[in-house]
CSV table of N, CA and C in Angstrom, one decimal:
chain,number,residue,atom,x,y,z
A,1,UNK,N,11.3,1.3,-47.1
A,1,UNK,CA,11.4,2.8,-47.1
A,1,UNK,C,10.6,3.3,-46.0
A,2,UNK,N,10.9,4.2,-45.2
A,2,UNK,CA,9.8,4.6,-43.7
A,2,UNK,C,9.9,6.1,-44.6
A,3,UNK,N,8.7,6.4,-44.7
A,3,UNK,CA,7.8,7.8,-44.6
A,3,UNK,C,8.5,8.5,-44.1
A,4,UNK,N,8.9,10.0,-44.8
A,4,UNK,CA,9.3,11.1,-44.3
A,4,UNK,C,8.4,11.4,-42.7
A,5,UNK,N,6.9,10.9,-43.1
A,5,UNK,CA,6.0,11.8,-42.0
A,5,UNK,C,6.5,10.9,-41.0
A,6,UNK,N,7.0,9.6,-40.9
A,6,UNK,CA,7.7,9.4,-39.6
A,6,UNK,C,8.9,9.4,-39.0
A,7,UNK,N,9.2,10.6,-39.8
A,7,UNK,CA,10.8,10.7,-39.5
A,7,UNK,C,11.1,12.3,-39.1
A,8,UNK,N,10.1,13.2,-39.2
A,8,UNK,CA,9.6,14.6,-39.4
A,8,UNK,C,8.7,14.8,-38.4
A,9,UNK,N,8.8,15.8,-37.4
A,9,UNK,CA,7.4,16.7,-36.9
A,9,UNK,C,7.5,18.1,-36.8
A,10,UNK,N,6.5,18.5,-36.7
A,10,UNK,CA,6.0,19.4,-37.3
A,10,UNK,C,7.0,20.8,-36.0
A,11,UNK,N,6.8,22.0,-35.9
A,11,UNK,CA,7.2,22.9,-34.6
A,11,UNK,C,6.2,23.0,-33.8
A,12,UNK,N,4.9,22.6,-33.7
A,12,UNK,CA,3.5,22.8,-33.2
A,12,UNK,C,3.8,21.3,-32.5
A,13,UNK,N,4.3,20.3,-33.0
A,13,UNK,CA,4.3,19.0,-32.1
A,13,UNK,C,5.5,18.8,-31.4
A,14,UNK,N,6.6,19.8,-32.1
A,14,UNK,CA,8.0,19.8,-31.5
A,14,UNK,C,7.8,20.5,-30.0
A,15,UNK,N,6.4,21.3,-29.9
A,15,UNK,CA,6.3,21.9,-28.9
A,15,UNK,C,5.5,21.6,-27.7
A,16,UNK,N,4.9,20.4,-28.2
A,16,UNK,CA,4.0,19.8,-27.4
A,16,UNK,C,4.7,19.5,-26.1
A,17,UNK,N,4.2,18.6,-24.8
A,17,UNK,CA,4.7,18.0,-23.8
A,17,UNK,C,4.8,16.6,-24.5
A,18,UNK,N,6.4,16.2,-24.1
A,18,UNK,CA,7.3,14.9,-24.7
A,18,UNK,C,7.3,15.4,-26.3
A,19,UNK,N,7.4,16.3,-26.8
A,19,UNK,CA,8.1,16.6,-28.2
A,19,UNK,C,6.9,15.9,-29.3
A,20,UNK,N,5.7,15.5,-28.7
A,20,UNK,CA,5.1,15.1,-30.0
A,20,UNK,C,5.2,13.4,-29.9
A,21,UNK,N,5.7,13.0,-29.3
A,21,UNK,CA,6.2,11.5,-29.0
A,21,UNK,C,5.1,11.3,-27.8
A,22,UNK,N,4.4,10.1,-28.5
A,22,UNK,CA,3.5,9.4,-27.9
A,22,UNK,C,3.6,8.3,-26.8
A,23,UNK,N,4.7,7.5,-27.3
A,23,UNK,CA,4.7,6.5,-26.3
A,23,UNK,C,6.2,6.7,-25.4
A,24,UNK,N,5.8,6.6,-24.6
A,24,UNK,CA,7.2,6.9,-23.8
A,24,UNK,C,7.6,5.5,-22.3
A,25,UNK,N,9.1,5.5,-22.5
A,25,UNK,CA,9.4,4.6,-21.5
A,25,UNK,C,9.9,4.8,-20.2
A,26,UNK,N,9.3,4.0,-19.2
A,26,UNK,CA,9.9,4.6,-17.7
A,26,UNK,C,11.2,4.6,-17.6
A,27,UNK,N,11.8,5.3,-16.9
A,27,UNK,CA,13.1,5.3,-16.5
A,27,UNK,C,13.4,4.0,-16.0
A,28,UNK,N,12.7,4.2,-14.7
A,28,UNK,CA,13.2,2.9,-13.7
A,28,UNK,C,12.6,1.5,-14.0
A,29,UNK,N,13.8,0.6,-13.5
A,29,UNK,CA,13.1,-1.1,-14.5
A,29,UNK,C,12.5,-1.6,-12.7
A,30,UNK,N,11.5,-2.9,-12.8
A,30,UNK,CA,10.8,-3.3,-12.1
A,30,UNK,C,12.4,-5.0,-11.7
A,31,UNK,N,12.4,-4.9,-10.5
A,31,UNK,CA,12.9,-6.1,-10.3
A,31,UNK,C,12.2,-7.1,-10.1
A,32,UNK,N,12.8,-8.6,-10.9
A,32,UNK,CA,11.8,-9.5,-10.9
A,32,UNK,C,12.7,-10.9,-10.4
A,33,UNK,N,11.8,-12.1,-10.0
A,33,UNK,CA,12.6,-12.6,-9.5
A,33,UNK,C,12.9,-14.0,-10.9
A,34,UNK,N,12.2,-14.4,-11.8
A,34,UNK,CA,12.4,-15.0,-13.0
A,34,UNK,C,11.9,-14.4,-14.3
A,35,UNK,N,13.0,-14.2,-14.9
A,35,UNK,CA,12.5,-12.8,-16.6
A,35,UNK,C,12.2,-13.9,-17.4
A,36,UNK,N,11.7,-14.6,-17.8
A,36,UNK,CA,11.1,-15.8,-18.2
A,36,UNK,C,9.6,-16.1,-18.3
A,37,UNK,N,9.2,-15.9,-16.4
A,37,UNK,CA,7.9,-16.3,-15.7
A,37,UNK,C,7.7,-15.3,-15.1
A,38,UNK,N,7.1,-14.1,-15.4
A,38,UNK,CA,6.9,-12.8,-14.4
A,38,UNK,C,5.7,-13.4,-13.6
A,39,UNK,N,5.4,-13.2,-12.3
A,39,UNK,CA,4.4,-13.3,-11.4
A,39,UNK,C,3.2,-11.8,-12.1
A,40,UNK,N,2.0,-12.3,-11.4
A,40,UNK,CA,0.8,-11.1,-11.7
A,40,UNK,C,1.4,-10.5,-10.9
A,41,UNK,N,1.6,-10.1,-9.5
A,41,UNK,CA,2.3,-8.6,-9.1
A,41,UNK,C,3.4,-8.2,-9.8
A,42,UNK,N,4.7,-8.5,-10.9
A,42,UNK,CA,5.8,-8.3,-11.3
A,42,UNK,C,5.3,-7.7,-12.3
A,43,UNK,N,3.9,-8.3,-13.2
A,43,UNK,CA,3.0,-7.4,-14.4
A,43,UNK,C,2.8,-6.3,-14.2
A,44,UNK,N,1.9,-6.5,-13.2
A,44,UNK,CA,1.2,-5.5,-12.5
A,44,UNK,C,2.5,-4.1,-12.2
A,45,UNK,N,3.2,-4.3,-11.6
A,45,UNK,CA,4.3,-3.1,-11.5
A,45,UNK,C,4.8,-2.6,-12.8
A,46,UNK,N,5.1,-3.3,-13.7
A,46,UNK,CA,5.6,-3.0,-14.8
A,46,UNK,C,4.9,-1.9,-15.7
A,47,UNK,N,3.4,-2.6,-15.7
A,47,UNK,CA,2.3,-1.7,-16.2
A,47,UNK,C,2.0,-0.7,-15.5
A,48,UNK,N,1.8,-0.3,-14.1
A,48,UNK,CA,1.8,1.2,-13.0
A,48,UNK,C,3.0,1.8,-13.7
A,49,UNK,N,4.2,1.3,-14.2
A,49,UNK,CA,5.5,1.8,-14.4
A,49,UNK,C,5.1,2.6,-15.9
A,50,UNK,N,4.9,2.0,-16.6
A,50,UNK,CA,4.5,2.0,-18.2
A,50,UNK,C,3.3,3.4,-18.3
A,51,UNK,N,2.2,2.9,-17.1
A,51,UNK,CA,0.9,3.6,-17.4
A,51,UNK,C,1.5,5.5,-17.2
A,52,UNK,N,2.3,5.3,-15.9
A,52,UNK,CA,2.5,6.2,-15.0
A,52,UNK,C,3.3,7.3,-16.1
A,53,UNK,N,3.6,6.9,-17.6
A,53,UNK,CA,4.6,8.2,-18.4
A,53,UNK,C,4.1,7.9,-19.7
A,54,UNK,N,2.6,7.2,-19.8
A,54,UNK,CA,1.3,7.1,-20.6
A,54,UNK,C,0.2,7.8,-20.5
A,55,UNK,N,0.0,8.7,-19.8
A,55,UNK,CA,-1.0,8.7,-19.3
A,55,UNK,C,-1.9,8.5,-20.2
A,56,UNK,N,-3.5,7.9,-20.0
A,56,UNK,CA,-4.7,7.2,-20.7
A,56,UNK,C,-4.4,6.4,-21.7
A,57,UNK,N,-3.2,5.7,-21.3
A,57,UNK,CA,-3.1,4.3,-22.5
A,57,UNK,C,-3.3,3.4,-22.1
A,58,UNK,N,-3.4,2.3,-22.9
A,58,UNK,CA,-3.7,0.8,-22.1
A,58,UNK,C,-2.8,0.2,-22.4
A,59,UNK,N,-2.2,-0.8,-21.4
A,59,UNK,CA,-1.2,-1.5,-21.1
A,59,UNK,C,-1.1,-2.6,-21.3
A,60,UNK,N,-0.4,-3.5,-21.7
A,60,UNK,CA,-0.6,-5.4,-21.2
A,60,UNK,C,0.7,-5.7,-21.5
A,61,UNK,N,1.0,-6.3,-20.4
A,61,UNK,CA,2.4,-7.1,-20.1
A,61,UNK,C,2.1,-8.5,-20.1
A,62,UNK,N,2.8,-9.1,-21.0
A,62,UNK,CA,3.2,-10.3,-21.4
A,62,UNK,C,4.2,-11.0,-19.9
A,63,UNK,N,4.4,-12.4,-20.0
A,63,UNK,CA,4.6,-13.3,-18.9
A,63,UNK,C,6.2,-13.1,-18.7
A,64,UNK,N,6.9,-12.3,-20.3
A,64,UNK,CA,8.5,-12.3,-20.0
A,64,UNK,C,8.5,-10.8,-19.7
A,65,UNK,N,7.5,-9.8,-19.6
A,65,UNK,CA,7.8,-8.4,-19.2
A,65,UNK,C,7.5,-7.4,-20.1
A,66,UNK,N,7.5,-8.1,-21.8
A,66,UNK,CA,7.6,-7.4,-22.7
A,66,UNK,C,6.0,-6.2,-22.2
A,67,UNK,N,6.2,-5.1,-23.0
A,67,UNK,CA,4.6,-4.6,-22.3
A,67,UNK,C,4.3,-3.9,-23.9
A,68,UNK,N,3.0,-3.9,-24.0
A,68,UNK,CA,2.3,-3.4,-25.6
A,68,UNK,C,1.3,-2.2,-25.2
A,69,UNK,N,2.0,-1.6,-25.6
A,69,UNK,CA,0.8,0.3,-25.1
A,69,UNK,C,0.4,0.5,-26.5
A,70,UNK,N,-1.1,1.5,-25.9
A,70,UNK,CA,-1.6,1.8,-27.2
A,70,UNK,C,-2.2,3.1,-26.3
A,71,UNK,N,-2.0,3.9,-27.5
A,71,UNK,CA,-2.1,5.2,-26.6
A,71,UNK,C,-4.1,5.5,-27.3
A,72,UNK,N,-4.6,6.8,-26.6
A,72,UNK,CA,-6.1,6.6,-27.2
A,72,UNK,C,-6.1,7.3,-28.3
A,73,UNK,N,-4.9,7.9,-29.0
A,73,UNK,CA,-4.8,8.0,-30.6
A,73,UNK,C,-5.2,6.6,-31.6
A,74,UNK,N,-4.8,5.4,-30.5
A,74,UNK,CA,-4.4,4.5,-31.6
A,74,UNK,C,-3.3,4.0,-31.9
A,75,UNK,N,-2.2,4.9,-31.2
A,75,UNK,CA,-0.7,4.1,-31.7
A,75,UNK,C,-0.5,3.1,-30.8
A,76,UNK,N,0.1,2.0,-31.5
A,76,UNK,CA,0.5,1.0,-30.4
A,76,UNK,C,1.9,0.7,-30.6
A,77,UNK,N,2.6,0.1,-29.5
A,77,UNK,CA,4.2,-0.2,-29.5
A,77,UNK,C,4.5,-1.1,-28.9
A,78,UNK,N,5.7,-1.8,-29.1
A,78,UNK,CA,6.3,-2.7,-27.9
A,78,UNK,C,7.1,-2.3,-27.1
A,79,UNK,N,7.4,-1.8,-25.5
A,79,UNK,CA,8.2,-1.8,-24.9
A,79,UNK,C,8.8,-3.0,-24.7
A,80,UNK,N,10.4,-3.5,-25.4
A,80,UNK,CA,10.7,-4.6,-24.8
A,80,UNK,C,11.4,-4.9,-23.1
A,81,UNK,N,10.9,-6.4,-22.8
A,81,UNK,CA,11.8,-6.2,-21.5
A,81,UNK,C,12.9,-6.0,-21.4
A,82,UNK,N,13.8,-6.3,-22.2
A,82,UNK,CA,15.5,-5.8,-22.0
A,82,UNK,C,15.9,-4.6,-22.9
């Protein structure tokens, strides 16, 4: 069963910047050259990519792209890579 409170916000959060919604995903995807084995520069972009429509979250990208934000409320998520 998921909680009405996460299925519900409020008009005061409906009004916020991004609707009250914390974690948010880039538009644009990072090209890589093996989605398997990302290189530290292919992380590295992904996370600039991630940080850049986070602002003050922390980031960490895993070796297949996946990336795990946690914003400074506390919420954390998985952006998957595909």
């Amino acid at each position: 069963v998921i909680p009405a409170t996460d299925l519900t916000k409020s008009p005061e959060e409906a009004a916020k910047p991004e609707a009250g919604n914390d974690i948010n995903t880039p538009a644009g995807k990072v090209e890589v050259k093996d989605p398997a084995k990302l290189t530290d520069a292919e992380k590295k972009a992904i996370e600039d990519k991630v940080k850049a429509v986070n602002p003050g979250a922390t980031v960490a990208v895993d070796d297949k792209g996946n990336a795990t934000v946690t914003t400074p409320e506390g919420k954390t998520a998985v952006i998957p890579a595909t």
